[in-house]
């Protein structure tokens, strides 16, 4: 009989309701349950109220029935559930089914009058089938006196209970550690005030540096918008994205936790909690800007590798790539926009009490996995694959196609530059992904450790059999925030050159100067067709073509590329004579009044008229090409836009040698 009435605490009233894992006897403070045969109880009770104040609020609807004494058994039955007698630790004495049934039948009509329904958790079929009073004599004999230190953990894991201080209004849709209507403490679960202050100032300094660097890149583009053409134009939009990202982090540094955290409410016994959802308009705005431009910056880097691939492998020209600009913009802004709208619809926004901004995946592992890690990893995989193919193609050009020594050097410099830029982008991005993966792996351990350290403070269940405890290192978060911002700085590496310095100097002095096409584009313009280089006769000179620079030509897949911006002044002065000899060039001025030979800033010679003079030493070849007949309208450039190249076709070895001698003497 005793085994039927003394039931071990593995019994649960409802399988979906969890119980407490730490119990100790405490004095009964419920007003309805005073003057009972026992004066000690334990929390949480049989209805999973983790403290007596919560139990008292749940008992309020039954006060009219108890005061009117609709049943002599109702008060004892309610106290048996809301304030059960404290017996041997790990055991609980349940009221009999007959006691429940009498109280329900006798008070049923009065409860209907007051509009109170009999709770499902108090269904009489859940109690043992017996007919004995409560408490039983054996319950009183095995009871113990209340003590602050007498406690024993039940051999069971009961999960996380949301403390009263962290509860929020049900209509907000919050969730924390799998519990609804609950939010994480703010500003941080893991760091103290001094650590938070250091991290915030660190983020503030780094955001200022990143904002300055990316803004400098964008302003350099605005000074001369024609300088950065495709395939390098995506670098500018990539820089714009990180201007916005760094700006949001800087604003978060200024506002501290006023946006990311809910205010303290002492009247409702609520502490400061992390903001979730879209009810906080400023937090929602921060999230939209930060997430949208973070994803857009990643997509623009992929588009940059695509344009490099198109320029290096199928050898598309700038104009051919630029025709796809609308598609690039649709993808780069459309995909992040769709992800942002989806997250707003799912109400996945979370405040970051450390940095002061709002993002996703800070406490929701699923959101981190599918909306942060998955897009970033996909972008890295696609971008790296295209980048490697492009580098291999350029290396093939360098190895298999005979180029002049100077152009070989320029191509190698460009390949190094592209590789360094890619490394400067990929290393921070891969580090951020690594930090996210580390958080994804150890988040449950960090939360268990936090729960073990704060369960007594919040009066919630302590975790059972904790095998591993660990707290996140502050340096991990420092690295994560650093790399999230540093990833935008490599754009400065691409625009940083003497040419940029001269442009800024001219701009600050109110002058505008237009320079030639960039070095890499010139190198690949002058390279011969691959098939021509393989099939030509040994003594046949290679014909240099300038392809893909026309905006009105019939060929859209040209071999010229626009892959780098290098100042013409970076070249040594020793190349002056080489430019005036065989490989010099003629370019018409835009007003069609003179053809000018440019000598790297050292000397300048002009030939009047729209064609070079026939009696000039440099034009003695019978096969000299006229500029007007072979230059398409869209390929004309300003004198200062390109290093000159004389287009010649030697008809014999002797004629070529004679021309070179005459050019050298000139």
mmCIF file of C-alpha atoms in Angstrom, residues 65 70 103-116 118:
data_model
loop_
_atom_site.group_PDB
_atom_site.id
_atom_site.type_symbol
_atom_site.label_atom_id
_atom_site.label_comp_id
_atom_site.label_asym_id
_atom_site.label_seq_id
_atom_site.Cartn_x
_atom_site.Cartn_y
_atom_site.Cartn_z
ATOM 1 C CA UNK A 65 -14.208 28.723 -3.958
ATOM 2 C CA UNK A 70 -17.722 24.756 -1.603
ATOM 3 C CA UNK A 103 -13.275 18.464 -4.486
ATOM 4 C CA UNK A 104 -14.053 18.665 -8.211
ATOM 5 C CA UNK A 105 -17.615 17.385 -7.952
ATOM 6 C CA UNK A 106 -18.588 19.569 -4.993
ATOM 7 C CA UNK A 107 -17.133 22.788 -6.482
ATOM 8 C CA UNK A 108 -17.960 22.212 -10.120
ATOM 9 C CA UNK A 109 -21.091 24.432 -10.221
ATOM 10 C CA UNK A 110 -19.508 27.253 -8.261
ATOM 11 C CA UNK A 111 -16.479 27.218 -10.539
ATOM 12 C CA UNK A 112 -18.776 27.617 -13.542
ATOM 13 C CA UNK A 113 -20.351 30.653 -11.906
ATOM 14 C CA UNK A 114 -16.940 32.285 -11.434
ATOM 15 C CA UNK A 115 -15.792 31.226 -14.894
ATOM 16 C CA UNK A 116 -12.974 28.995 -13.641
ATOM 17 C CA UNK A 118 -10.661 22.720 -13.828
#
